[in-house]
Amino acid sequence: MNDKTTHRSDREIIYRWAVAEINPGIARVLSEKEQTYQERDRCIGIFYVDHEEGVTFRIHHLCRIEPGRLPEITTSFENHGEGFILHSDDMGAYTLLSDGDASDLALLEEQRWRIYYEPEQIQEVRKRTDLDRFRAQGYFDDVSVVLLSKGREIIPEGVWVRLERQSDDGATLRGILLNEPYSDFGMHEGDMITVRLVEDEEGRFLVAEV
């Protein structure tokens, strides 16, 4: 297994399997499901993106660890851990599994449920590393955007947008405005908005002109 990590970017952990210590957050999830565990137990799960809830860890198994050996699975949850989930912010220490270790544990066959969290229209947006600098930590589909007014003298304003899809050529993106602007741009929380990536002498920005 890989070394235990203290911090990784969302890009580095999404769609990766991990062995996690049972911290208070995971203990709460297990308790809510009336699932017992032993003090030495760990759990095996996968990080994925829930469009609304953000980067999420889904627990598939309980396991035990012996130095120099693959985890020994002791309990497997029904429906590949449906309902045994928590946000990545609530995780304690964990160790990412290599693809080889995940394959040896037959974990790669357990990911079919992910199709429900990866509609085709959002897959291409999630693959775009050029958007990573604008993404909210822990909420992979949410990006910071500068709101501009086309015809009125309104000070530009920073807002959050939850991306839904992009145009065929990738030049523009569509998403939902997540917060109400302070100024009257004619756009409101919950409205669909068009966003594009621009670059000038000050750097690169995601902007929406309304």
mmCIF file of C-alpha atoms in Angstrom:
data_model
loop_
_atom_site.group_PDB
_atom_site.id
_atom_site.type_symbol
_atom_site.label_atom_id
_atom_site.label_comp_id
_atom_site.label_asym_id
_atom_site.label_seq_id
_atom_site.Cartn_x
_atom_site.Cartn_y
_atom_site.Cartn_z
ATOM 1 C CA MET A 1 0.000 0.000 0.000
ATOM 2 C CA ASN A 2 1.006 3.615 -0.429
ATOM 3 C CA ASP A 3 2.235 5.648 2.525
ATOM 4 C CA LYS A 4 -0.355 7.232 4.781
ATOM 5 C CA THR A 5 -1.090 10.786 3.686
ATOM 6 C CA THR A 6 -1.966 13.888 5.646
ATOM 7 C CA HIS A 7 -3.263 16.008 2.776
ATOM 8 C CA ARG A 8 -3.914 15.482 -0.913
ATOM 9 C CA SER A 9 -5.764 17.565 -3.464
ATOM 10 C CA ASP A 10 -9.248 16.521 -4.525
ATOM 11 C CA ARG A 11 -7.862 15.673 -7.966
ATOM 12 C CA GLU A 12 -5.440 13.196 -6.388
ATOM 13 C CA ILE A 13 -8.036 11.272 -4.387
ATOM 14 C CA ILE A 14 -11.230 11.153 -6.459
ATOM 15 C CA TYR A 15 -11.965 7.688 -7.858
ATOM 16 C CA ARG A 16 -9.204 6.206 -5.691
ATOM 17 C CA TRP A 17 -9.635 3.381 -3.190
ATOM 18 C CA ALA A 18 -8.310 3.872 0.323
ATOM 19 C CA VAL A 19 -7.971 2.151 3.683
ATOM 20 C CA ALA A 20 -9.153 4.529 6.403
ATOM 21 C CA GLU A 21 -8.885 4.575 10.160
ATOM 22 C CA ILE A 22 -12.223 4.554 11.951
ATOM 23 C CA ASN A 23 -12.287 8.110 13.249
ATOM 24 C CA PRO A 24 -15.335 9.752 14.907
ATOM 25 C CA GLY A 25 -16.859 10.613 11.511
ATOM 26 C CA ILE A 26 -16.722 7.043 10.216
ATOM 27 C CA ALA A 27 -17.769 5.683 13.622
ATOM 28 C CA ARG A 28 -20.887 7.869 13.435
ATOM 29 C CA VAL A 29 -21.782 6.495 9.984
ATOM 30 C CA LEU A 30 -21.334 2.908 11.180
ATOM 31 C CA SER A 31 -23.356 3.583 14.323
ATOM 32 C CA GLU A 32 -26.231 5.099 12.339
ATOM 33 C CA LYS A 33 -26.340 1.894 10.290
ATOM 34 C CA GLU A 34 -26.125 -0.214 13.473
ATOM 35 C CA GLN A 35 -22.888 -1.720 12.195
ATOM 36 C CA THR A 36 -20.547 -3.039 14.881
ATOM 37 C CA TYR A 37 -16.765 -2.994 14.554
ATOM 38 C CA GLN A 38 -13.679 -3.870 16.560
ATOM 39 C CA GLU A 39 -11.098 -1.405 17.851
ATOM 40 C CA ARG A 40 -8.432 -2.731 15.472
ATOM 41 C CA ASP A 41 -10.700 -2.575 12.424
ATOM 42 C CA ARG A 42 -10.154 -0.269 9.474
ATOM 43 C CA CYS A 43 -12.432 0.327 6.502
ATOM 44 C CA ILE A 44 -12.004 0.209 2.733
ATOM 45 C CA GLY A 45 -13.830 2.679 0.529
ATOM 46 C CA ILE A 46 -13.602 4.857 -2.535
ATOM 47 C CA PHE A 47 -13.590 8.624 -2.997
ATOM 48 C CA TYR A 48 -16.009 9.956 -5.612
ATOM 49 C CA VAL A 49 -17.785 13.201 -6.514
ATOM 50 C CA ASP A 50 -21.392 13.704 -5.476
ATOM 51 C CA HIS A 51 -22.624 16.642 -7.549
ATOM 52 C CA GLU A 52 -24.345 18.347 -4.613
ATOM 53 C CA GLU A 53 -22.584 16.910 -1.562
ATOM 54 C CA GLY A 54 -19.040 17.185 -2.915
ATOM 55 C CA VAL A 55 -16.083 14.813 -2.579
ATOM 56 C CA THR A 56 -17.445 11.811 -0.706
ATOM 57 C CA PHE A 57 -16.017 8.605 0.762
ATOM 58 C CA ARG A 58 -18.166 5.484 0.341
ATOM 59 C CA ILE A 59 -17.327 2.586 2.648
ATOM 60 C CA HIS A 60 -17.530 -0.864 1.052
ATOM 61 C CA HIS A 61 -15.801 -3.079 3.636
ATOM 62 C CA LEU A 62 -14.355 -3.388 7.102
ATOM 63 C CA CYS A 63 -10.872 -4.875 7.213
ATOM 64 C CA ARG A 64 -7.832 -5.585 9.350
ATOM 65 C CA ILE A 65 -4.249 -4.670 8.583
ATOM 66 C CA GLU A 66 -1.098 -6.720 9.015
ATOM 67 C CA PRO A 67 2.285 -5.145 8.176
ATOM 68 C CA GLY A 68 3.506 -6.018 4.691
ATOM 69 C CA ARG A 69 0.249 -7.678 3.644
ATOM 70 C CA LEU A 70 -2.887 -6.668 1.789
ATOM 71 C CA PRO A 71 -5.847 -5.721 3.999
ATOM 72 C CA GLU A 72 -7.933 -8.675 5.140
ATOM 73 C CA ILE A 73 -11.598 -7.955 4.440
ATOM 74 C CA THR A 74 -13.726 -8.989 7.417
ATOM 75 C CA THR A 75 -17.116 -7.471 6.559
ATOM 76 C CA SER A 76 -18.657 -6.466 3.221
ATOM 77 C CA PHE A 77 -21.662 -4.156 3.154
ATOM 78 C CA GLU A 78 -24.752 -4.746 1.030
ATOM 79 C CA ASN A 79 -25.128 -2.838 -2.247
ATOM 80 C CA HIS A 80 -21.445 -1.911 -2.178
ATOM 81 C CA GLY A 81 -21.832 0.324 0.842
ATOM 82 C CA GLU A 82 -24.895 2.284 -0.233
ATOM 83 C CA GLY A 83 -25.621 4.743 2.569
ATOM 84 C CA PHE A 84 -22.224 4.233 4.247
ATOM 85 C CA ILE A 85 -20.927 7.609 3.108
ATOM 86 C CA LEU A 86 -19.343 10.744 4.541
ATOM 87 C CA HIS A 87 -17.781 13.910 3.184
ATOM 88 C CA SER A 88 -14.019 13.891 2.697
ATOM 89 C CA ASP A 89 -13.686 16.723 5.255
ATOM 90 C CA ASP A 90 -14.917 14.300 7.931
ATOM 91 C CA MET A 91 -12.209 11.739 7.184
ATOM 92 C CA GLY A 92 -9.322 10.958 9.479
ATOM 93 C CA ALA A 93 -6.071 9.322 8.402
ATOM 94 C CA TYR A 94 -6.191 7.095 5.340
ATOM 95 C CA THR A 95 -3.867 5.273 2.967
ATOM 96 C CA LEU A 96 -4.514 5.240 -0.772
ATOM 97 C CA LEU A 97 -4.420 1.842 -2.431
ATOM 98 C CA SER A 98 -2.531 1.377 -5.670
ATOM 99 C CA ASP A 99 -4.536 0.193 -8.669
ATOM 100 C CA GLY A 100 -2.688 -3.106 -8.381
ATOM 101 C CA ASP A 101 -3.685 -3.596 -4.744
ATOM 102 C CA ALA A 102 -7.275 -2.583 -5.525
ATOM 103 C CA SER A 103 -7.338 -5.121 -8.347
ATOM 104 C CA ASP A 104 -5.903 -7.874 -6.137
ATOM 105 C CA LEU A 105 -8.695 -7.175 -3.631
ATOM 106 C CA ALA A 106 -11.288 -7.364 -6.455
ATOM 107 C CA LEU A 107 -12.365 -3.799 -5.689
ATOM 108 C CA LEU A 108 -12.346 -2.540 -9.276
ATOM 109 C CA GLU A 109 -15.348 -4.751 -10.024
ATOM 110 C CA GLU A 110 -17.390 -2.942 -7.366
ATOM 111 C CA GLN A 111 -17.565 0.480 -9.022
ATOM 112 C CA ARG A 112 -20.558 0.052 -11.320
ATOM 113 C CA TRP A 113 -22.711 2.230 -9.043
ATOM 114 C CA ARG A 114 -20.519 5.212 -9.972
ATOM 115 C CA ILE A 115 -22.359 5.622 -13.282
ATOM 116 C CA TYR A 116 -25.231 7.233 -11.359
ATOM 117 C CA TYR A 117 -22.872 9.942 -10.093
ATOM 118 C CA GLU A 118 -21.153 10.569 -13.427
ATOM 119 C CA PRO A 119 -23.647 11.724 -16.055
ATOM 120 C CA GLU A 120 -21.916 12.038 -19.397
ATOM 121 C CA GLN A 121 -22.412 15.807 -19.554
ATOM 122 C CA ILE A 122 -20.379 16.378 -16.380
ATOM 123 C CA GLN A 123 -17.605 13.854 -17.047
ATOM 124 C CA GLU A 124 -15.729 16.085 -19.487
ATOM 125 C CA VAL A 125 -15.935 19.037 -17.100
ATOM 126 C CA ARG A 126 -14.459 16.970 -14.266
ATOM 127 C CA LYS A 127 -11.543 15.898 -16.473
ATOM 128 C CA ARG A 128 -10.454 19.510 -17.068
ATOM 129 C CA THR A 129 -7.367 20.170 -14.979
ATOM 130 C CA ASP A 130 -7.304 23.795 -16.173
ATOM 131 C CA LEU A 131 -10.334 24.410 -13.951
ATOM 132 C CA ASP A 132 -8.797 22.923 -10.803
ATOM 133 C CA ARG A 133 -7.464 26.238 -9.489
ATOM 134 C CA PHE A 134 -11.038 27.576 -9.409
ATOM 135 C CA ARG A 135 -12.673 24.552 -7.757
ATOM 136 C CA ALA A 136 -13.905 24.740 -4.160
ATOM 137 C CA GLN A 137 -11.968 22.438 -1.841
ATOM 138 C CA GLY A 138 -14.128 19.399 -1.183
ATOM 139 C CA TYR A 139 -16.762 20.435 -3.761
ATOM 140 C CA PHE A 140 -15.257 19.456 -7.078
ATOM 141 C CA ASP A 141 -18.037 20.724 -9.365
ATOM 142 C CA ASP A 142 -18.239 24.171 -7.710
ATOM 143 C CA VAL A 143 -15.995 26.923 -9.097
ATOM 144 C CA SER A 144 -15.281 30.555 -8.263
ATOM 145 C CA VAL A 145 -16.433 32.948 -10.984
ATOM 146 C CA VAL A 146 -16.121 36.699 -11.520
ATOM 147 C CA LEU A 147 -19.528 38.162 -12.348
ATOM 148 C CA LEU A 148 -19.379 41.081 -14.808
ATOM 149 C CA SER A 149 -22.087 43.440 -16.047
ATOM 150 C CA LYS A 150 -22.181 44.054 -19.793
ATOM 151 C CA GLY A 151 -24.052 47.327 -19.927
ATOM 152 C CA ARG A 152 -24.021 48.844 -16.440
ATOM 153 C CA GLU A 153 -21.313 50.229 -14.202
ATOM 154 C CA ILE A 154 -21.391 47.591 -11.489
ATOM 155 C CA ILE A 155 -18.296 46.509 -9.597
ATOM 156 C CA PRO A 156 -17.340 42.927 -10.582
ATOM 157 C CA GLU A 157 -18.263 40.407 -7.933
ATOM 158 C CA GLY A 158 -17.015 36.955 -7.000
ATOM 159 C CA VAL A 159 -19.646 34.200 -6.903
ATOM 160 C CA TRP A 160 -19.816 30.402 -6.795
ATOM 161 C CA VAL A 161 -21.193 28.363 -9.692
ATOM 162 C CA ARG A 162 -21.924 24.619 -9.762
ATOM 163 C CA LEU A 163 -20.898 23.460 -13.228
ATOM 164 C CA GLU A 164 -23.334 21.240 -15.118
ATOM 165 C CA ARG A 165 -21.894 20.878 -18.623
ATOM 166 C CA GLN A 166 -19.726 22.490 -21.276
ATOM 167 C CA SER A 167 -20.201 23.394 -24.926
ATOM 168 C CA ASP A 168 -19.061 20.967 -27.608
ATOM 169 C CA ASP A 169 -15.844 22.931 -28.143
ATOM 170 C CA GLY A 170 -15.288 23.488 -24.409
ATOM 171 C CA ALA A 171 -15.190 27.270 -24.839
ATOM 172 C CA THR A 172 -18.116 27.914 -22.499
ATOM 173 C CA LEU A 173 -19.612 26.155 -19.506
ATOM 174 C CA ARG A 174 -23.071 26.198 -17.988
ATOM 175 C CA GLY A 175 -23.808 26.037 -14.304
ATOM 176 C CA ILE A 176 -26.083 27.055 -11.441
ATOM 177 C CA LEU A 177 -25.412 30.267 -9.520
ATOM 178 C CA LEU A 178 -25.039 29.134 -5.900
ATOM 179 C CA ASN A 179 -25.196 32.435 -4.029
ATOM 180 C CA GLU A 180 -27.187 35.637 -4.376
ATOM 181 C CA PRO A 181 -25.014 38.507 -5.722
ATOM 182 C CA TYR A 182 -24.814 41.578 -3.496
ATOM 183 C CA SER A 183 -25.344 43.914 -6.465
ATOM 184 C CA ASP A 184 -28.232 43.792 -8.928
ATOM 185 C CA PHE A 185 -26.794 41.962 -11.933
ATOM 186 C CA GLY A 186 -30.205 40.691 -12.960
ATOM 187 C CA MET A 187 -29.121 37.170 -11.968
ATOM 188 C CA HIS A 188 -30.178 35.367 -8.824
ATOM 189 C CA GLU A 189 -29.258 32.333 -6.775
ATOM 190 C CA GLY A 190 -30.419 29.204 -8.598
ATOM 191 C CA ASP A 191 -30.272 30.746 -12.086
ATOM 192 C CA MET A 192 -28.395 29.012 -14.900
ATOM 193 C CA ILE A 193 -25.375 31.012 -16.008
ATOM 194 C CA THR A 194 -22.797 30.800 -18.810
ATOM 195 C CA VAL A 195 -19.129 30.883 -17.816
ATOM 196 C CA ARG A 196 -15.945 31.142 -19.860
ATOM 197 C CA LEU A 197 -12.229 31.068 -19.159
ATOM 198 C CA VAL A 198 -10.354 34.285 -19.974
ATOM 199 C CA GLU A 199 -6.725 35.310 -19.684
ATOM 200 C CA ASP A 200 -5.143 38.747 -19.408
ATOM 201 C CA GLU A 201 -1.977 40.296 -18.010
ATOM 202 C CA GLU A 202 -3.205 39.607 -14.465
ATOM 203 C CA GLY A 203 -3.778 35.896 -15.004
ATOM 204 C CA ARG A 204 -6.582 33.474 -15.840
ATOM 205 C CA PHE A 205 -10.138 33.831 -14.583
ATOM 206 C CA LEU A 206 -13.537 32.247 -14.959
ATOM 207 C CA VAL A 207 -15.987 35.002 -15.832
ATOM 208 C CA ALA A 208 -19.693 35.360 -16.515
ATOM 209 C CA GLU A 209 -20.920 38.456 -18.349
ATOM 210 C CA VAL A 210 -24.588 39.206 -17.712
#
